[in-house]
C-alpha positions as a Python dict, from the first residue, in 0.01 Angstrom:
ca = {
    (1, 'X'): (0, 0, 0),
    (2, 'X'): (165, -272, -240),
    (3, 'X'): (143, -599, -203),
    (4, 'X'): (545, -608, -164),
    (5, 'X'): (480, -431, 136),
    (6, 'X'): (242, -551, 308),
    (7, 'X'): (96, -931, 218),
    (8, 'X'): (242, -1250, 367),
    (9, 'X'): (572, -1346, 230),
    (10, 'X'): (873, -1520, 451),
    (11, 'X'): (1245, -1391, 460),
    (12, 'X'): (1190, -1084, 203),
    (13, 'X'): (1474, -1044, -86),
    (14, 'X'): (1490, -727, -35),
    (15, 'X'): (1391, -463, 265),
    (16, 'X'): (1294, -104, 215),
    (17, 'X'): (1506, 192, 433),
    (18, 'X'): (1225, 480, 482),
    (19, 'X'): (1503, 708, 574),
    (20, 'X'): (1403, 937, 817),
    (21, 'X'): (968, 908, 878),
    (22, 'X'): (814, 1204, 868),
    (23, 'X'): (1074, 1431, 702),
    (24, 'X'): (1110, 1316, 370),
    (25, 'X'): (1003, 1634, 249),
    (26, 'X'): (1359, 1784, 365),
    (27, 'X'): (1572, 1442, 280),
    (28, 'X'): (1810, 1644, 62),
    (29, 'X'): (1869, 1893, 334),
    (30, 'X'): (1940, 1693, 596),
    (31, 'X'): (2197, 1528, 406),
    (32, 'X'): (2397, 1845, 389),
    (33, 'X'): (2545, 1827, 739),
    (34, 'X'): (2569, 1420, 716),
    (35, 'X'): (2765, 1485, 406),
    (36, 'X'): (2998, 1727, 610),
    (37, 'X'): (2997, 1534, 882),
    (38, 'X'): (3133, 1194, 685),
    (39, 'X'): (3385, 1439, 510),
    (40, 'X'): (3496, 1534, 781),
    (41, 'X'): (3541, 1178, 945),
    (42, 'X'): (3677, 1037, 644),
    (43, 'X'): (3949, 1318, 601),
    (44, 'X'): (4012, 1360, 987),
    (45, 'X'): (4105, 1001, 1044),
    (46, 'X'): (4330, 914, 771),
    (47, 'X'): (4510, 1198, 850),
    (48, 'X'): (4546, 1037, 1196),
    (49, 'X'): (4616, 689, 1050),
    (50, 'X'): (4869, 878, 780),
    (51, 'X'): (5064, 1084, 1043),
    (52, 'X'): (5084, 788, 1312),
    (53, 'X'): (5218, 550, 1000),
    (54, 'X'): (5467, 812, 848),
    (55, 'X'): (5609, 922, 1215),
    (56, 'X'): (5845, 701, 1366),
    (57, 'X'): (5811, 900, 1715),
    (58, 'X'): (5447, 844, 1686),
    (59, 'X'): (5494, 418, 1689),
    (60, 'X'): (5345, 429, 2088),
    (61, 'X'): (5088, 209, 2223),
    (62, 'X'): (4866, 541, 2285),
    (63, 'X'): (4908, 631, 1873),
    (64, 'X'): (4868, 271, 1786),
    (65, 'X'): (4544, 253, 2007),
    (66, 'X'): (4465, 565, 1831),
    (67, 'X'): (4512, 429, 1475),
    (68, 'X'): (4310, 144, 1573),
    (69, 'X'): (4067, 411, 1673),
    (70, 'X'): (4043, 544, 1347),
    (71, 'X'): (4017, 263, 1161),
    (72, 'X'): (3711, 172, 1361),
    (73, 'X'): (3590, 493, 1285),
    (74, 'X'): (3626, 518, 912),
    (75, 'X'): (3434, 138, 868),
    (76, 'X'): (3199, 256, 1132),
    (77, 'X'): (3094, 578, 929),
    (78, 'X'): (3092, 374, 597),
    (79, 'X'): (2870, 100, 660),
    (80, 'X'): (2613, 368, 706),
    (81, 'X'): (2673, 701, 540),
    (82, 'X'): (2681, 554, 172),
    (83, 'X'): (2351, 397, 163),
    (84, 'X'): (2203, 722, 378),
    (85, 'X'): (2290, 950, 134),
    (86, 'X'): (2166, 689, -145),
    (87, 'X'): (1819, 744, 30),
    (88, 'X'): (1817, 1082, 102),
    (89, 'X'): (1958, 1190, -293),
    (90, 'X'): (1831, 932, -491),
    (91, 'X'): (1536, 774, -295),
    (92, 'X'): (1720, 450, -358),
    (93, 'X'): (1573, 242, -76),
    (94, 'X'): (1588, -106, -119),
    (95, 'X'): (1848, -335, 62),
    (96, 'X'): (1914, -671, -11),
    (97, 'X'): (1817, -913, 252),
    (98, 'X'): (2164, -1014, 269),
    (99, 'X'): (2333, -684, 292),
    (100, 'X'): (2088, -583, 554),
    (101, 'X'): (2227, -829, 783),
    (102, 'X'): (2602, -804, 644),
    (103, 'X'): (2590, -429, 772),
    (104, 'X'): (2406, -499, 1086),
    (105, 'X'): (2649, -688, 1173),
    (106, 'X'): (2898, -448, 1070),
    (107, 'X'): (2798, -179, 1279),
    (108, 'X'): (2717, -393, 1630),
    (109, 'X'): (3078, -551, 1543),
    (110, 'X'): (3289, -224, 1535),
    (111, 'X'): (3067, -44, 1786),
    (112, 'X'): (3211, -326, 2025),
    (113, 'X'): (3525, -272, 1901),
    (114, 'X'): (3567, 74, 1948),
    (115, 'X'): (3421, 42, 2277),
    (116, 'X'): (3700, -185, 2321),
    (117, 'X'): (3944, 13, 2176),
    (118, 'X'): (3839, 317, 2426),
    (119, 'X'): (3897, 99, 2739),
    (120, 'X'): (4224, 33, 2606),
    (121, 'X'): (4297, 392, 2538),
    (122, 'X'): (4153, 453, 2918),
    (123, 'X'): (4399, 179, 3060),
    (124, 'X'): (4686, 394, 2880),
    (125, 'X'): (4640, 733, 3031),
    (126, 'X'): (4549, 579, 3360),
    (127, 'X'): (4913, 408, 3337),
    (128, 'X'): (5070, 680, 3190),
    (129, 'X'): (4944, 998, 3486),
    (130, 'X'): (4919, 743, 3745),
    (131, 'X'): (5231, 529, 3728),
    (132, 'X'): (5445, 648, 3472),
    (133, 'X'): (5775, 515, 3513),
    (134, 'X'): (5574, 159, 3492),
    (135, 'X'): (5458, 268, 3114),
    (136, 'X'): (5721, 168, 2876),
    (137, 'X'): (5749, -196, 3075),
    (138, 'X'): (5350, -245, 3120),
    (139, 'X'): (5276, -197, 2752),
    (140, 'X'): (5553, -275, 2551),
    (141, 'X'): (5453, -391, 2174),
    (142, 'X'): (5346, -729, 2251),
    (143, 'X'): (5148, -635, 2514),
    (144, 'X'): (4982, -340, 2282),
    (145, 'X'): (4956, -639, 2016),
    (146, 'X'): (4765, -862, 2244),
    (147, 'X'): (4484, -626, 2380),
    (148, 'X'): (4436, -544, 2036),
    (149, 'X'): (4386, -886, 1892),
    (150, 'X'): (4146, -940, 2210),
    (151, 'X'): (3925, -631, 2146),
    (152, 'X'): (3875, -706, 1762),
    (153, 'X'): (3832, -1059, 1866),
    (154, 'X'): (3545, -979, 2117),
    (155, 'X'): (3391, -773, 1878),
    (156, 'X'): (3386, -1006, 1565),
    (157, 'X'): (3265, -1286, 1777),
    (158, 'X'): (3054, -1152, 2050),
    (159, 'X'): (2822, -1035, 1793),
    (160, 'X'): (2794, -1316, 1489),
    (161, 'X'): (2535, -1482, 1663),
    (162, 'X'): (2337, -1192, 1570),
    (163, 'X'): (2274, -1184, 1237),
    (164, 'X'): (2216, -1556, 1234),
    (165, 'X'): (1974, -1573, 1475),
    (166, 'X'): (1783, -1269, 1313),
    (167, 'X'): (1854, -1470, 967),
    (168, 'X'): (1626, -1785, 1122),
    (169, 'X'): (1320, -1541, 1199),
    (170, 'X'): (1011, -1579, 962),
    (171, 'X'): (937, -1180, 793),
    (172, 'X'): (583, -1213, 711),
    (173, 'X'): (443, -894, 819),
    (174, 'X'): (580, -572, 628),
    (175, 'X'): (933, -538, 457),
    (176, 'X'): (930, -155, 549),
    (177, 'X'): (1213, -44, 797),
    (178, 'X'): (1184, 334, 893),
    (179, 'X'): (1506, 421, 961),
    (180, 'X'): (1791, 489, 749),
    (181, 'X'): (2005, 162, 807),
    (182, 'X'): (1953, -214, 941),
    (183, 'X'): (1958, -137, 1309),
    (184, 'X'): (1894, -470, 1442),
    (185, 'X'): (1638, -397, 1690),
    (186, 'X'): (1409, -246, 1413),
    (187, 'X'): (1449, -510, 1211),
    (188, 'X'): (1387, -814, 1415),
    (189, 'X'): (1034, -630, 1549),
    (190, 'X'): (953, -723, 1175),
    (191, 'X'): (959, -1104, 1257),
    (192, 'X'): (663, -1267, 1309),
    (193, 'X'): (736, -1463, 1557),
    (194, 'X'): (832, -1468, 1930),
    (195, 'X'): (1197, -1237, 1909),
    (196, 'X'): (1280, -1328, 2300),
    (197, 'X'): (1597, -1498, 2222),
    (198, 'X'): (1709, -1233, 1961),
    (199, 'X'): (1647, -981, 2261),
    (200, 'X'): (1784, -1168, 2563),
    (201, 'X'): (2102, -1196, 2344),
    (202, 'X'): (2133, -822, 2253),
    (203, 'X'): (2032, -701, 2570),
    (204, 'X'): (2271, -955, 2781),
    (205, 'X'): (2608, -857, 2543),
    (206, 'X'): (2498, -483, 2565),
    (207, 'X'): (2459, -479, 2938),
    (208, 'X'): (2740, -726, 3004),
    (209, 'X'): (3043, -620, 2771),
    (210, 'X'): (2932, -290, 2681),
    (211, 'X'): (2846, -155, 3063),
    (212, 'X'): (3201, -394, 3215),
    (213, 'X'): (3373, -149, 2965),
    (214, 'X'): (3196, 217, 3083),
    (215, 'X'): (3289, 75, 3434),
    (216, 'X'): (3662, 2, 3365),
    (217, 'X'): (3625, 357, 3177),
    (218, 'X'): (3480, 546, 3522),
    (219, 'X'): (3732, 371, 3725),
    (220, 'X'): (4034, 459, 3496),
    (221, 'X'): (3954, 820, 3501),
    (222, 'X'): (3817, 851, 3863),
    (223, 'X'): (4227, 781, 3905),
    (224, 'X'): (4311, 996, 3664),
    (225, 'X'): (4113, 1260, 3870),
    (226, 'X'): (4271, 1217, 4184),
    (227, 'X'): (4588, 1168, 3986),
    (228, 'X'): (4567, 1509, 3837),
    (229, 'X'): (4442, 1673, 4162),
    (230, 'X'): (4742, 1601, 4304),
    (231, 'X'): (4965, 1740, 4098),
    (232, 'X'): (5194, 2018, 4252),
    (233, 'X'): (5142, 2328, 3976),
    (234, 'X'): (4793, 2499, 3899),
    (235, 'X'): (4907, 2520, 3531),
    (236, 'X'): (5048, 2085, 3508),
    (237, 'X'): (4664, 2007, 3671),
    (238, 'X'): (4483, 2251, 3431),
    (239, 'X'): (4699, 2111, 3087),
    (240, 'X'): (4642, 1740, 3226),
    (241, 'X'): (4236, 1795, 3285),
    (242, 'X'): (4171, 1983, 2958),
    (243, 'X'): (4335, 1710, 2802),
    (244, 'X'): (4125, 1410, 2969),
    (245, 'X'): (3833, 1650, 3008),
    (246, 'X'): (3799, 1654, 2619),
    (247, 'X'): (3887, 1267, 2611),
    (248, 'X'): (3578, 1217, 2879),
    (249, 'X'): (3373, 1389, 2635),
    (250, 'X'): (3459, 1218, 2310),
    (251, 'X'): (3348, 870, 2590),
    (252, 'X'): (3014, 1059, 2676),
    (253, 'X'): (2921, 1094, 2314),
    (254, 'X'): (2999, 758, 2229),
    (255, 'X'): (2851, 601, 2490),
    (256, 'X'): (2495, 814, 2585),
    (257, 'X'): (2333, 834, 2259),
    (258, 'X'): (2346, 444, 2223),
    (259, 'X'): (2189, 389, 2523),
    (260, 'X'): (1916, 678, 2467),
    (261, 'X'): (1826, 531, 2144),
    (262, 'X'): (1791, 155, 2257),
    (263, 'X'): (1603, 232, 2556),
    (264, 'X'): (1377, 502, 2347),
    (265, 'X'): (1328, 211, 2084),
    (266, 'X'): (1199, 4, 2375),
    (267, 'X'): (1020, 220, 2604),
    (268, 'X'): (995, 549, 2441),
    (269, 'X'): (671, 481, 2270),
    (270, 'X'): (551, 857, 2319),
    (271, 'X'): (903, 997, 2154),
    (272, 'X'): (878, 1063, 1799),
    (273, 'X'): (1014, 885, 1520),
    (274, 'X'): (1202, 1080, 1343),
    (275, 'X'): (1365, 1194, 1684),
    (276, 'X'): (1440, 848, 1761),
    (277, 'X'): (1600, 758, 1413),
    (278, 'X'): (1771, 1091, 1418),
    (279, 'X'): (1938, 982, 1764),
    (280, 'X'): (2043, 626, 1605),
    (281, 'X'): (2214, 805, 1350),
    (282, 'X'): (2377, 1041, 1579),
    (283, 'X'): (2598, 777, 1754),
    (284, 'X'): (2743, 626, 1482),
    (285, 'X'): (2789, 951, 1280),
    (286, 'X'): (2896, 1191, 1556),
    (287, 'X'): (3193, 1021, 1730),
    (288, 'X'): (3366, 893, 1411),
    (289, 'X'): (3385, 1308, 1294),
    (290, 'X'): (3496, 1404, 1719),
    (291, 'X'): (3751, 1165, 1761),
    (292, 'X'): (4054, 1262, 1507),
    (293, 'X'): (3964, 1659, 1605),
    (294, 'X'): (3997, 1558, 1994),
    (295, 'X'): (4242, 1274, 1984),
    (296, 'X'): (4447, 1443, 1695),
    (297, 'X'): (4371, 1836, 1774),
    (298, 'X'): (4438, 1809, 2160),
    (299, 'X'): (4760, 1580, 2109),
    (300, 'X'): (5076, 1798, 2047),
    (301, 'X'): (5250, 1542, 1880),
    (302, 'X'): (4990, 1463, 1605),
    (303, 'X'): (4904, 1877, 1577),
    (304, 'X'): (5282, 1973, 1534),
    (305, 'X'): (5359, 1697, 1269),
    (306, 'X'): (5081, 1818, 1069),
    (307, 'X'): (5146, 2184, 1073),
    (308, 'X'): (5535, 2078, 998),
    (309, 'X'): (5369, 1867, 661),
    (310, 'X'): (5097, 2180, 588),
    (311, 'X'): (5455, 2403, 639),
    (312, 'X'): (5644, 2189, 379),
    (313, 'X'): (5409, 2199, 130),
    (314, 'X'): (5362, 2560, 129),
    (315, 'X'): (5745, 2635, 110),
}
């Protein structure tokens, strides 16, 4: 091995993204369905943002919350897709030091944010099925304004600490990161030093913010639910639950393969690697490419403006 790689130096200039361990043999195959997949994302939610912009109709809190949505989305896929497909096509694998942290804390920064985002969308249905005539006068504009300036807020500033305290740790052991981006767990186990407080901190925001918002999530839809049971026609109950059925699903895959990637980045000694960087790729990949075909597919509104702008251009 070099001696870039592997002989005592302190806070490296530049790290070095392995990709995916163990299957760099089939690099440039595996980057055909993460290209597809970013096209899609990409494509899918500017459409949304391009629709919910154009439409006056559309100018709701649940559309703006769904703009919001895909902005999240589109700098969430971004900050990792370019420099994955980088790896995988041109085996261009060094970071800078700098821009190893700068998209670290890009991604932990709009992960909270969309988390945010999604407890915001939650709040809205659970107004809008459970007390209805209450909707227009609970979130009118300001209100919509306010909740979104909070969740970007809580995301930007929840997580700066982070890349400053994983700034202050001495790298003197290997510059090597196997994976294909800066996932901050991964890269402060390079430190040489004791991490504890680099940990505590993750660990404490992720358990804190992140699991307050999958409970405010559960209890919005266990409403919904009972809500939706409720309702006097088969066919009102069956259009409401596919609906929010889809919507719990776009929450599952946002929220599960996080959780199965920290803890197997922890714990899961016995899993292998390439399984586990394949699953820290998934979540960030995954629900940016679901979220404009569930939100925007299974919303009437958004699916019969574009088939009226796919109409026009044909005629």
């Amino acid at each position: 091995m070099s001696d870039s790689n592997s002989t005592d130096f302190t806070n490296p200039s530049t790290f070095i993204l392995l990709g995916i361990p163990g299957l760099e043999a089939v690099h440039v195959w595996i980057s055909i369905p993460f290209c597809m997949i970013y096209a899609i994302a990409i494509l899918g939610n500017f459409i949304i943002v391009f629709i919910v912009k154009m439409e006056t109709s559309l100018h709701a809190p649940m559309y703006y919350f769904l703009c919001m949505l895909a902005i999240t989305d589109l700098v969430l896929s971004t900050s990792v897709l370019p420099k994955m497909l980088s790896i995988f096509w041109f085996n261009s694998r060094e970071i800078n030091f700098s821009a190893c942290l700068t998209q670290m804390y890009f991604i932990l920064s709009f992960f909270m944010i969309e988390s945010g985002i999604l407890v915001a969308m939650a709040f809205d249905r659970y107004v809008a099925i459970c007390d209805p005539l209450r909707h227009s006068t609970t979130l009118t504009n300001p209100v919509v304004a306010k909740i979104s300036l909070a969740v970007v807020l809580r995301g930007i500033m929840l997580i700066l600490p982070t890349p400053f305290l994983a700034r202050r740790w001495p790298y003197c052991r290997t510059n090597i990161i196997p994976n294909t981006y800066c996932e901050h767990i991964t890269v402060v186990k390079l430190a040489c030093t004791d991490i504890r407080l680099s940990n505590y901190y993750s660990l404490s925001v992720a358990f804190l913010v992140i699991g307050l918002d999958v409970l405010f999530i559960a209890m919005s839809y266990t409403q919904i639910l009972r809500a939706i049971f409720s309702l006097p026609t088969k066919d009102a109950r069956l259009k409401t639950f596919g609906t929010c059925g889809s919507h719990l699903c776009v929450i599952l895959a946002f929220y599960i393969p996080p959780l199965f990637a920290a803890l197997t980045e922890r714990f899961g000694h016995n899993v292998a690697l390439h399984l586990r960087v394949l699953m820290a790729n998934m979540y960030l990949l995954v629900p940016p490419m679901l979220n404009p075909i569930i939100y925007g597919a299974k919303t009437q509104e958004i699916r019969s403006r574009l088939l009226q702008l796919f109409l026009q251009k044909g005629t």
